[in-house]
mmCIF file of C-alpha atoms in Angstrom:
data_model
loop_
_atom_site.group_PDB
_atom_site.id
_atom_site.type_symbol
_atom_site.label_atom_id
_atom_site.label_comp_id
_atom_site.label_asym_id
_atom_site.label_seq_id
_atom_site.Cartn_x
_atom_site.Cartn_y
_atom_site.Cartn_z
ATOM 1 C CA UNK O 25 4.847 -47.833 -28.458
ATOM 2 C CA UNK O 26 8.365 -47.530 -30.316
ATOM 3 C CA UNK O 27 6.702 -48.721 -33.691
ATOM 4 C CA UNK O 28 4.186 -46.151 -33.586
ATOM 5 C CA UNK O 29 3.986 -43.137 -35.605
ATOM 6 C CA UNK O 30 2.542 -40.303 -33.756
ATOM 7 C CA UNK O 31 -0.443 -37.749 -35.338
ATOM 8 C CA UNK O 32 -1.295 -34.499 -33.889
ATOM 9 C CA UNK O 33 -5.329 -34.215 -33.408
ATOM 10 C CA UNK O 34 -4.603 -30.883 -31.926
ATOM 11 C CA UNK O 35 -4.830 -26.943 -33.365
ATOM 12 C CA UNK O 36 -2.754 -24.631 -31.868
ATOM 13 C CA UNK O 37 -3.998 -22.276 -29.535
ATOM 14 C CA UNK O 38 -3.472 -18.193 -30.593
ATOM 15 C CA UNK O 39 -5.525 -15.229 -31.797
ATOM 16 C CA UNK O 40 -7.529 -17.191 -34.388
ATOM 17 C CA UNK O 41 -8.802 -20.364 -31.622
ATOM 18 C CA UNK O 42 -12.883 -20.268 -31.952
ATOM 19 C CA UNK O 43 -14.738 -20.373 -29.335
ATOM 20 C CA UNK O 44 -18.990 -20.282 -29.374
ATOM 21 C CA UNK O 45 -20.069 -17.326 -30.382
ATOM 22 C CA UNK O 46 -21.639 -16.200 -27.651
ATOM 23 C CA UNK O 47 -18.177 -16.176 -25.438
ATOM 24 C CA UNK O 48 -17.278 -13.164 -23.994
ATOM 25 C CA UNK O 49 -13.418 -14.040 -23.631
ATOM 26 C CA UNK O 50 -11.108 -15.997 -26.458
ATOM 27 C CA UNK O 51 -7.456 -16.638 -26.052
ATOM 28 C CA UNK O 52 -5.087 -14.254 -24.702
ATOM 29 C CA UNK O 53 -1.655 -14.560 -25.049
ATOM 30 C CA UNK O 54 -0.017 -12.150 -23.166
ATOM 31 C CA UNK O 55 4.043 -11.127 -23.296
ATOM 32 C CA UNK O 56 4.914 -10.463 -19.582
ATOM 33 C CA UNK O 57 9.032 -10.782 -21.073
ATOM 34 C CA UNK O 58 10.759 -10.886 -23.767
ATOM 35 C CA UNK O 59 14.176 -9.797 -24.875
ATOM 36 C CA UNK O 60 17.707 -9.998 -23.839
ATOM 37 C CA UNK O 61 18.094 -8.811 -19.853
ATOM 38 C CA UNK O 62 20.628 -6.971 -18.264
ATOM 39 C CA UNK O 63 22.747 -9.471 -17.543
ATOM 40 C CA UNK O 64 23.427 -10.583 -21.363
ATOM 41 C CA UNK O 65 20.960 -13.639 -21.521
ATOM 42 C CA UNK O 66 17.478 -14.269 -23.999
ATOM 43 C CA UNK O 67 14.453 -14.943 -21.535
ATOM 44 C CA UNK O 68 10.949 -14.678 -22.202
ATOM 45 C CA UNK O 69 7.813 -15.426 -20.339
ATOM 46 C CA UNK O 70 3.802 -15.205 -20.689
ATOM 47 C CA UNK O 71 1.137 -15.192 -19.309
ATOM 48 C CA UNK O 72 -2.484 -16.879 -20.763
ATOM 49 C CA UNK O 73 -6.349 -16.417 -20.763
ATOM 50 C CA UNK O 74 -8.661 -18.709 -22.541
ATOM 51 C CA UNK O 75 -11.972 -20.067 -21.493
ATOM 52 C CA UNK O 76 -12.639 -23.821 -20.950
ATOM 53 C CA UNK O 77 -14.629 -24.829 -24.054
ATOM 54 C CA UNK O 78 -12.959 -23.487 -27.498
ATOM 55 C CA UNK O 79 -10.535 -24.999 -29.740
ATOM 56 C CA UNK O 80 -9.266 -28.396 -28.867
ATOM 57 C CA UNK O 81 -10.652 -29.113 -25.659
ATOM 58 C CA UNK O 82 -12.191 -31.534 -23.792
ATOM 59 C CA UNK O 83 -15.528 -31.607 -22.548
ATOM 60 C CA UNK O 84 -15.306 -33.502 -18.868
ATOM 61 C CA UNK O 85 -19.184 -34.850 -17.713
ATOM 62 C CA UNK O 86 -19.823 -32.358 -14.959
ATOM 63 C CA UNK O 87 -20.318 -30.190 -17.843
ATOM 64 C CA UNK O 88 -23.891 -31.658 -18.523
ATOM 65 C CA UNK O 89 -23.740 -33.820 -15.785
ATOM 66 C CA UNK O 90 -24.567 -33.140 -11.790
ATOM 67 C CA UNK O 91 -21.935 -34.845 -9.557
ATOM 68 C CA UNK O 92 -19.938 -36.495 -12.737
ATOM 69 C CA UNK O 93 -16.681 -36.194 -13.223
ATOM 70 C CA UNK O 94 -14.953 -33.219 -12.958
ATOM 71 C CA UNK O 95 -11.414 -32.625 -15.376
ATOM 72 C CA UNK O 96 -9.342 -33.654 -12.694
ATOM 73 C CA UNK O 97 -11.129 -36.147 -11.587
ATOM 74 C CA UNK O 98 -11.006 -38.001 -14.812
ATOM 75 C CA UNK O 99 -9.161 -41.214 -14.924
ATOM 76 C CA UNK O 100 -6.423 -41.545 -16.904
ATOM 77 C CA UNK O 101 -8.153 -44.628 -18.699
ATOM 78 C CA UNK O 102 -10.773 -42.558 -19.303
ATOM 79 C CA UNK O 103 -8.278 -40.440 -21.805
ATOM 80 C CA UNK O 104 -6.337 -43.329 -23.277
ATOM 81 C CA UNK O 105 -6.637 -46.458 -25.327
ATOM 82 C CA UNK O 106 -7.874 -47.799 -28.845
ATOM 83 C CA UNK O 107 -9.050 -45.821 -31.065
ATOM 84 C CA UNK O 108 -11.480 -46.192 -34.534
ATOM 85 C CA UNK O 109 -11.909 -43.178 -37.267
ATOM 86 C CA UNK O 110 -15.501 -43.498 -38.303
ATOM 87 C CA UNK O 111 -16.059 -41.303 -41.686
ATOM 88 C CA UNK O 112 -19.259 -39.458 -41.844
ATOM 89 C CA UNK O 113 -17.846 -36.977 -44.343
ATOM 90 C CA UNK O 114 -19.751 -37.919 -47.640
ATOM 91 C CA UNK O 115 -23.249 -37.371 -45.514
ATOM 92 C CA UNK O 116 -22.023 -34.727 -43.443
ATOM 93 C CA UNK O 117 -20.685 -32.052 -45.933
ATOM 94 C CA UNK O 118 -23.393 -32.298 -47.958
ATOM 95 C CA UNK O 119 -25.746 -31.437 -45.296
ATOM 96 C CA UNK O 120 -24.637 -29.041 -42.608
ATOM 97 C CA UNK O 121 -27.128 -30.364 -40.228
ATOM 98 C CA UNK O 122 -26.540 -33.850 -40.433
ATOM 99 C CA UNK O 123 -26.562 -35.770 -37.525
ATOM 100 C CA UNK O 124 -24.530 -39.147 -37.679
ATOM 101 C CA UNK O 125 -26.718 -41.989 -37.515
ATOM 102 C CA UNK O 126 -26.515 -45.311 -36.470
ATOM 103 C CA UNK O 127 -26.554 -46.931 -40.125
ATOM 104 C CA UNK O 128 -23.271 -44.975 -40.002
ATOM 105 C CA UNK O 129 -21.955 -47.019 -37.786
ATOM 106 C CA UNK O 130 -23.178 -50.159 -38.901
ATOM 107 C CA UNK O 131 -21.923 -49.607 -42.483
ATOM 108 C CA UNK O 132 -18.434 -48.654 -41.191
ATOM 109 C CA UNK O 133 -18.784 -52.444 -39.154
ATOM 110 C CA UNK O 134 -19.484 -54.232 -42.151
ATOM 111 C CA UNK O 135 -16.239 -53.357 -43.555
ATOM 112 C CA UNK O 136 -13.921 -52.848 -40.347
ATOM 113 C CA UNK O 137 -15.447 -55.351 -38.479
ATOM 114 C CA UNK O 138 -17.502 -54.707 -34.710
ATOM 115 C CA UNK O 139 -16.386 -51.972 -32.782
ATOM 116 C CA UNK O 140 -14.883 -53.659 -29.462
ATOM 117 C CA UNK O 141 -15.755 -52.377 -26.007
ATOM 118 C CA UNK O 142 -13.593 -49.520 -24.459
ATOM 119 C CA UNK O 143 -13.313 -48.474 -28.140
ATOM 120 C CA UNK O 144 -11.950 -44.485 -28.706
ATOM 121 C CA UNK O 145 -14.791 -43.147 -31.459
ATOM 122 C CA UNK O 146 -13.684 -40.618 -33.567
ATOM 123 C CA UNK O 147 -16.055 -38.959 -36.270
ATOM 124 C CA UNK O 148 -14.453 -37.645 -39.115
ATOM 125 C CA UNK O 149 -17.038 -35.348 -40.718
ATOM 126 C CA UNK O 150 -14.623 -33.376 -42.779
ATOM 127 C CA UNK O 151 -15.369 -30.011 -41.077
ATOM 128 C CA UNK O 152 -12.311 -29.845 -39.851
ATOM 129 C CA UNK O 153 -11.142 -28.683 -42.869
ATOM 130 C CA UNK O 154 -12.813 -25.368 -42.588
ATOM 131 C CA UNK O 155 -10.841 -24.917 -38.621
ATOM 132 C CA UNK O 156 -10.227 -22.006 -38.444
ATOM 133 C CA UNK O 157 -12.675 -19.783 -41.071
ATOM 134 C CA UNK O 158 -15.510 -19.357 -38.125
ATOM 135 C CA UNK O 159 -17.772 -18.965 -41.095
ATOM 136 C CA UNK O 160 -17.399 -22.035 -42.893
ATOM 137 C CA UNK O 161 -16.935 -24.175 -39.753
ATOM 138 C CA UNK O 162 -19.819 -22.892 -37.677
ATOM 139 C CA UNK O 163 -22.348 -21.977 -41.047
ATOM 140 C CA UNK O 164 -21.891 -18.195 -39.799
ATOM 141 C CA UNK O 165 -19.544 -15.535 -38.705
ATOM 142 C CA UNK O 166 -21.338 -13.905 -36.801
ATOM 143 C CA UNK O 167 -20.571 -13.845 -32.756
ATOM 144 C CA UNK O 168 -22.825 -12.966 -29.885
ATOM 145 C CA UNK O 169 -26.189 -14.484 -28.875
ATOM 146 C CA UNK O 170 -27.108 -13.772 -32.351
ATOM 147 C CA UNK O 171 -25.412 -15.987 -33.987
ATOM 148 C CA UNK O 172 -26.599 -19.158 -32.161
ATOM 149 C CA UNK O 173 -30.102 -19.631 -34.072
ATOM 150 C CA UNK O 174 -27.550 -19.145 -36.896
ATOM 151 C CA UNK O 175 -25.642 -22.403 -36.549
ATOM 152 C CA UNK O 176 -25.177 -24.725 -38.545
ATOM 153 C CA UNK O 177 -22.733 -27.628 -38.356
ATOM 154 C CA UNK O 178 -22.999 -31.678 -38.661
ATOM 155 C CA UNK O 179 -23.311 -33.621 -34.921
ATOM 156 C CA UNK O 180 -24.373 -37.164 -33.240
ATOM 157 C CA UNK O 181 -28.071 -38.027 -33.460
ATOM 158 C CA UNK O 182 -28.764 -38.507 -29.356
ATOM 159 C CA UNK O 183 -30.130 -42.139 -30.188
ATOM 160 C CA UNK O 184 -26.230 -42.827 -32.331
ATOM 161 C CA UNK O 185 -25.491 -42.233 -28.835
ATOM 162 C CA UNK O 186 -27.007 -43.890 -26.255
ATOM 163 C CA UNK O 187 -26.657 -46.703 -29.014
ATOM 164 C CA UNK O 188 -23.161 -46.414 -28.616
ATOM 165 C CA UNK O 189 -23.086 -46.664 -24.770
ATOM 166 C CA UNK O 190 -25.546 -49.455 -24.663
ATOM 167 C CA UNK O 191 -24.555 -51.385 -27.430
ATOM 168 C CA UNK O 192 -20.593 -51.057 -27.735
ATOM 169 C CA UNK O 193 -19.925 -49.636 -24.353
ATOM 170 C CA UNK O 194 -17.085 -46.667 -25.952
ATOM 171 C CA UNK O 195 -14.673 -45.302 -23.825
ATOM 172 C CA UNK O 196 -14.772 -41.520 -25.405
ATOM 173 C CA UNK O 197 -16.090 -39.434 -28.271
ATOM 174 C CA UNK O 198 -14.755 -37.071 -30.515
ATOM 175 C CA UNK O 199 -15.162 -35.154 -33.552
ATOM 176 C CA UNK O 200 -13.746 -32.466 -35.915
ATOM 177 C CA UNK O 201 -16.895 -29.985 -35.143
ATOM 178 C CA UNK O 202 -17.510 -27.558 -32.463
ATOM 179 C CA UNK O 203 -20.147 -30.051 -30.648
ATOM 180 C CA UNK O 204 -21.030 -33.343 -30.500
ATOM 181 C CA UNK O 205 -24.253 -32.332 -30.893
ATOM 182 C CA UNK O 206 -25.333 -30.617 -33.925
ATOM 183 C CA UNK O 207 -25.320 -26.915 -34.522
ATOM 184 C CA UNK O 208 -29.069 -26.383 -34.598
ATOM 185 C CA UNK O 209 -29.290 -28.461 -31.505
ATOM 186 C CA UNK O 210 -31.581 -26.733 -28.836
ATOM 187 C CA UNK O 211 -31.155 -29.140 -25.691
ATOM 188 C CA UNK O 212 -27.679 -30.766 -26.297
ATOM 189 C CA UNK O 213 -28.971 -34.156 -25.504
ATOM 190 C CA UNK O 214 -25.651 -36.263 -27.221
ATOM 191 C CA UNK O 215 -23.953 -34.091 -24.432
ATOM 192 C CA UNK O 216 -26.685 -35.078 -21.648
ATOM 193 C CA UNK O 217 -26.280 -38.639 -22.439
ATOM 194 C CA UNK O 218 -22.270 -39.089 -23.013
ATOM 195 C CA UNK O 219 -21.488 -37.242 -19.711
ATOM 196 C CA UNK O 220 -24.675 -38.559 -17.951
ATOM 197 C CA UNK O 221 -22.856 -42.045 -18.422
ATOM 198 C CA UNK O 222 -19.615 -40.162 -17.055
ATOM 199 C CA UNK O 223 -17.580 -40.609 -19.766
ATOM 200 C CA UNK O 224 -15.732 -37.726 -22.023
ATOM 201 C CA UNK O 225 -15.685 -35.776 -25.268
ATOM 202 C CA UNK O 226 -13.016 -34.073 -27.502
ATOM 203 C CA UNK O 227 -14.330 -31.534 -29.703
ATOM 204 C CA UNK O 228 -12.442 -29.277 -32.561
ATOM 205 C CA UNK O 229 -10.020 -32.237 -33.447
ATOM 206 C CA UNK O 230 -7.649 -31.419 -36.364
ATOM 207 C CA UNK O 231 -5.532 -33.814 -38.512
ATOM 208 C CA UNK O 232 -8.876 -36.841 -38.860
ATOM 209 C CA UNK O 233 -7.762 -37.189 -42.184
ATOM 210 C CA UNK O 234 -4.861 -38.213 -41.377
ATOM 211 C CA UNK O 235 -5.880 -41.175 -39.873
ATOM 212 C CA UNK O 236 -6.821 -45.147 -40.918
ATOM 213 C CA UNK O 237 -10.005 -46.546 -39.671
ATOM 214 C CA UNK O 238 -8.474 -48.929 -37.094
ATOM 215 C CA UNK O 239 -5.126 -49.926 -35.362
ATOM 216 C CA UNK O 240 -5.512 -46.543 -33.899
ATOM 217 C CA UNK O 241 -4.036 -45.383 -29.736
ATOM 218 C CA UNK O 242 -4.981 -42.020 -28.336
ATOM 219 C CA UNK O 243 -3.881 -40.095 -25.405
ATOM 220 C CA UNK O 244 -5.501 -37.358 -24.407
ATOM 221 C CA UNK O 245 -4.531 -35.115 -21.784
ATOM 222 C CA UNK O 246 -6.475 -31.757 -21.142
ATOM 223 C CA UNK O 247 -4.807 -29.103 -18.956
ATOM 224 C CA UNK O 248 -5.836 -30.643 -15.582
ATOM 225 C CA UNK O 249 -8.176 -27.767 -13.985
ATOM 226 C CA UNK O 250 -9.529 -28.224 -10.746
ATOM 227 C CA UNK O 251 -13.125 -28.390 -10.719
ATOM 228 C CA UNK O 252 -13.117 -27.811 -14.691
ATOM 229 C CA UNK O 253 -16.107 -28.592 -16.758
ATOM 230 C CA UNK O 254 -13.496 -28.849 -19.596
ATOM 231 C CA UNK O 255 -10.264 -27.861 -20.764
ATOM 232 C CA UNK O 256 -7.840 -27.292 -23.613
ATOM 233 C CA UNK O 257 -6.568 -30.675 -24.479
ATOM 234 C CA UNK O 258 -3.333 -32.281 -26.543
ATOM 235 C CA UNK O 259 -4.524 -34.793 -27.911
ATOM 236 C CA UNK O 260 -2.387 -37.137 -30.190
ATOM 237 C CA UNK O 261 -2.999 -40.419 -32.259
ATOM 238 C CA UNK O 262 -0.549 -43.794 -32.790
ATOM 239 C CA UNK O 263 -0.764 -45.423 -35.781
ATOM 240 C CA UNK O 264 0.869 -48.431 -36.329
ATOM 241 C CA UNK O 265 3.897 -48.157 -39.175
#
């Protein structure tokens, strides 16, 4: 791991962290002390608020997914390993409701070779880009239950999916958008599928670009909520030097 140079897949969390629209909380950051005390010396401490799903987080399969994993149940396997960058960008910007299709895939195989089991997939769309201009990266800035009908934002085709279960057996999914599914999606089925098979997602990844196709290691570590359906993740990438 000493050869590796390490890339941040992470935004920060403060006042500008999206969340869906239709949230009713985003991320507090509270000051509870700060300054020099009585006794001469700098301390400062705060306190936090932030929903499960928004920014970086991950997406853990009890969130579409009866009696699946839960955040803290998630193996540690589950969050670490190899690692591929799949671009989509070319299709996906010009057509905010693309969903990435399996010819994706295949074309990124003919030149990188077959995607091995246990595989990391990461789908760089180039939406991440926009992060955080909520109405560039969602397709509108509006919030509240009105805005959903409204979005509009690139995603995995359900069958991309189950083909990727079935036919490479991943590990993980993740992608510079808000969802893995797209934003006009109605029924979230990539979502019903990944975590029906119990395995994870990372959505709202940052730095994509940054990355080569292959010789890729991720760890990703979400805030380890009890019970979670998700949770603000770090999430970095090695790339060999």
């Amino acid at each position: 791991m000493n050869d590796l140079n390490w890339i941040d897949l992470t935004h920060s969390f403060d006042s500008t962290t999206l969340y869906w629209p239709n949230n009713k909380t985003k991320f507090i950051h509270h000051s509870d002390a700060e300054g020099v005390t009585p006794l001469g010396y700098y301390y400062s401490s705060y306190s936090i608020c932030a929903p499960e799903h928004g920014g970086t987080h991950l997406d853990a399969p009890i969130h579409f997914a009866k009696d699946k994993y839960t955040v803290e149940q998630l193996p540690l396997t589950s969050l670490t390993g190899n690692a591929v960058v799949i671009d989509v960008s070319k299709n996906a910007l010009a057509n905010r409701d693309y969903q990435i299709a399996i010819a994706d895939i295949k074309s990124w195989e003919m030149e990188n070779g077959k995607i091995e089991k246990n595989t990391i997939i990461l789908f760089k769309t180039g939406y991440g880009k926009y992060y955080p201009n909520r109405g560039d990266y969602f397709g509108t800035p509006k919030t509240g239950i009105e805005a959903i009908p409204e979005l509009h934002f690139p995603g995995i085709d359900p069958k991309t999916t189950s083909w990727l279960i079935k036919e490479r057996e991943v590990k993980a999914i993740g992608l510079d958008t808000p969802s893995l599914d797209y934003g006009q999606s109605k029924d979230f089925k990539t979502h019903q599928i990944l975590m029906g098979s119990n395995k994870p997602g990372f959505e709202n990844l940052a730095n994509l670009d940054k990355l080569p196709a292959t010789n890729i290691y991720v760890v990703a570590l979400p805030m380890k909520i009890g019970k979670g359906s998700g949770a603000p993740l770090r999430i970095i990438a090695g790339v060999s030097n």
